[in-house]
XYZ file of C-alpha atoms in Angstrom:
98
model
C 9.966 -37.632 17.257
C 9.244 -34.129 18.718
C 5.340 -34.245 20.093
C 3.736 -35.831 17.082
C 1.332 -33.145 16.983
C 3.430 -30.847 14.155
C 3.768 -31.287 10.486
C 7.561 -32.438 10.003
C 10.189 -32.951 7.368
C 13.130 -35.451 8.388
C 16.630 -35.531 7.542
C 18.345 -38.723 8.285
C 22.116 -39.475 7.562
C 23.395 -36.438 7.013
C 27.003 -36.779 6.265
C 30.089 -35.406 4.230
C 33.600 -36.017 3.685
C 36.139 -35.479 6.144
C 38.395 -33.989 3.776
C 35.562 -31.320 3.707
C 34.961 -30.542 7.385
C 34.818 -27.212 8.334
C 33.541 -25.638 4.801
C 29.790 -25.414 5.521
C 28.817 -28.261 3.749
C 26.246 -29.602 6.134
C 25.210 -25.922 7.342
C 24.505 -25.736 3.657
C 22.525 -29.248 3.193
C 20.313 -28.517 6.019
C 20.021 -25.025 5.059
C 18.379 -27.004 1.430
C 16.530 -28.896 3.788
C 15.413 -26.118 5.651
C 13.819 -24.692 2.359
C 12.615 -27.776 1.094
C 10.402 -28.486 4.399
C 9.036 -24.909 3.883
C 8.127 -25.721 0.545
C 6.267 -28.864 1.340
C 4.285 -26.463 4.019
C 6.230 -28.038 7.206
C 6.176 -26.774 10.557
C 9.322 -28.178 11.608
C 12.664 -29.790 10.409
C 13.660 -33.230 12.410
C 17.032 -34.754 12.931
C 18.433 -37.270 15.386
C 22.280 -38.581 16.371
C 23.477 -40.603 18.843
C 22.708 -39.411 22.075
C 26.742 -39.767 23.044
C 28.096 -37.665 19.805
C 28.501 -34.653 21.559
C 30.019 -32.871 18.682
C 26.736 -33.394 16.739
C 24.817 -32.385 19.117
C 26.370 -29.099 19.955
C 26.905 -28.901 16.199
C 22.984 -29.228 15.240
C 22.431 -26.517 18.049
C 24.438 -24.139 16.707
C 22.871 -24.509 13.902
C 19.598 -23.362 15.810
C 17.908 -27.103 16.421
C 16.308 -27.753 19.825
C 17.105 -30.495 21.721
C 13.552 -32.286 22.206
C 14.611 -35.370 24.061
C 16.707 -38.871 24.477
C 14.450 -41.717 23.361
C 15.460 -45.637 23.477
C 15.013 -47.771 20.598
C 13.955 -51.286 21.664
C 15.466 -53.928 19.790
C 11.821 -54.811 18.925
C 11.684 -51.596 17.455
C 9.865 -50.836 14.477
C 12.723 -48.253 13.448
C 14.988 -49.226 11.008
C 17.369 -51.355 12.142
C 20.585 -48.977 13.154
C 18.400 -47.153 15.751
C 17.315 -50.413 17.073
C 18.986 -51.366 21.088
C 19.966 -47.549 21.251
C 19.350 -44.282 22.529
C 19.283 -41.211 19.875
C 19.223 -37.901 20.736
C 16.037 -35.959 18.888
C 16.177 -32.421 17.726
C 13.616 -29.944 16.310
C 14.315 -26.607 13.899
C 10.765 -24.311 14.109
C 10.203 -23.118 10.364
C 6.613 -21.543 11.332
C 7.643 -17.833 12.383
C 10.272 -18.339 9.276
């Protein structure tokens, strides 16, 4: 994901309840990942969602992530097996001017 070139922390799966949406539960999980990658010396935090979940995607931009690409997933994929046969949409948070 991203260029390759950059020093990266990833957060896959992030979920919560339904019951909780809208409380700033996963502002506040990535905000923990945020400070975890910082701690580990990171450049960057990495997420990904389905390239069609709109909601995510203009959800993990408001929460300051750049959209880096769409990338496809061959079935032959080394990827774990959900991403294989699909397209995800990559993002990017900068944590070196933070």
């Amino acid at each position: 994901m991203g260029d390759g070139s950059r020093s990266a922390f990833y957060v896959h799966r992030l979920a919560s309840s339904r019951k909780t949406a809208g409380r700033g539960i996963g502002a506040a999980l990535l905000r923990w990942a945020q400070g975890l990658a910082k701690e580990c010396r990171k450049e960057c935090l990495r997420l990904d969602t389905w390239d069609g979940n709109r909601k995510m995607r203009d959800y993990y931009e408001q929460q300051g992530f750049r959209h880096v690409r769409d990338e496809f997933f061959p079935v032959d994929s080394p990827a774990p097996a959900d991403y294989r046969g699909t397209w995800k949409s990559l993002y990017e948070l900068d944590l070196s001017g933070s």
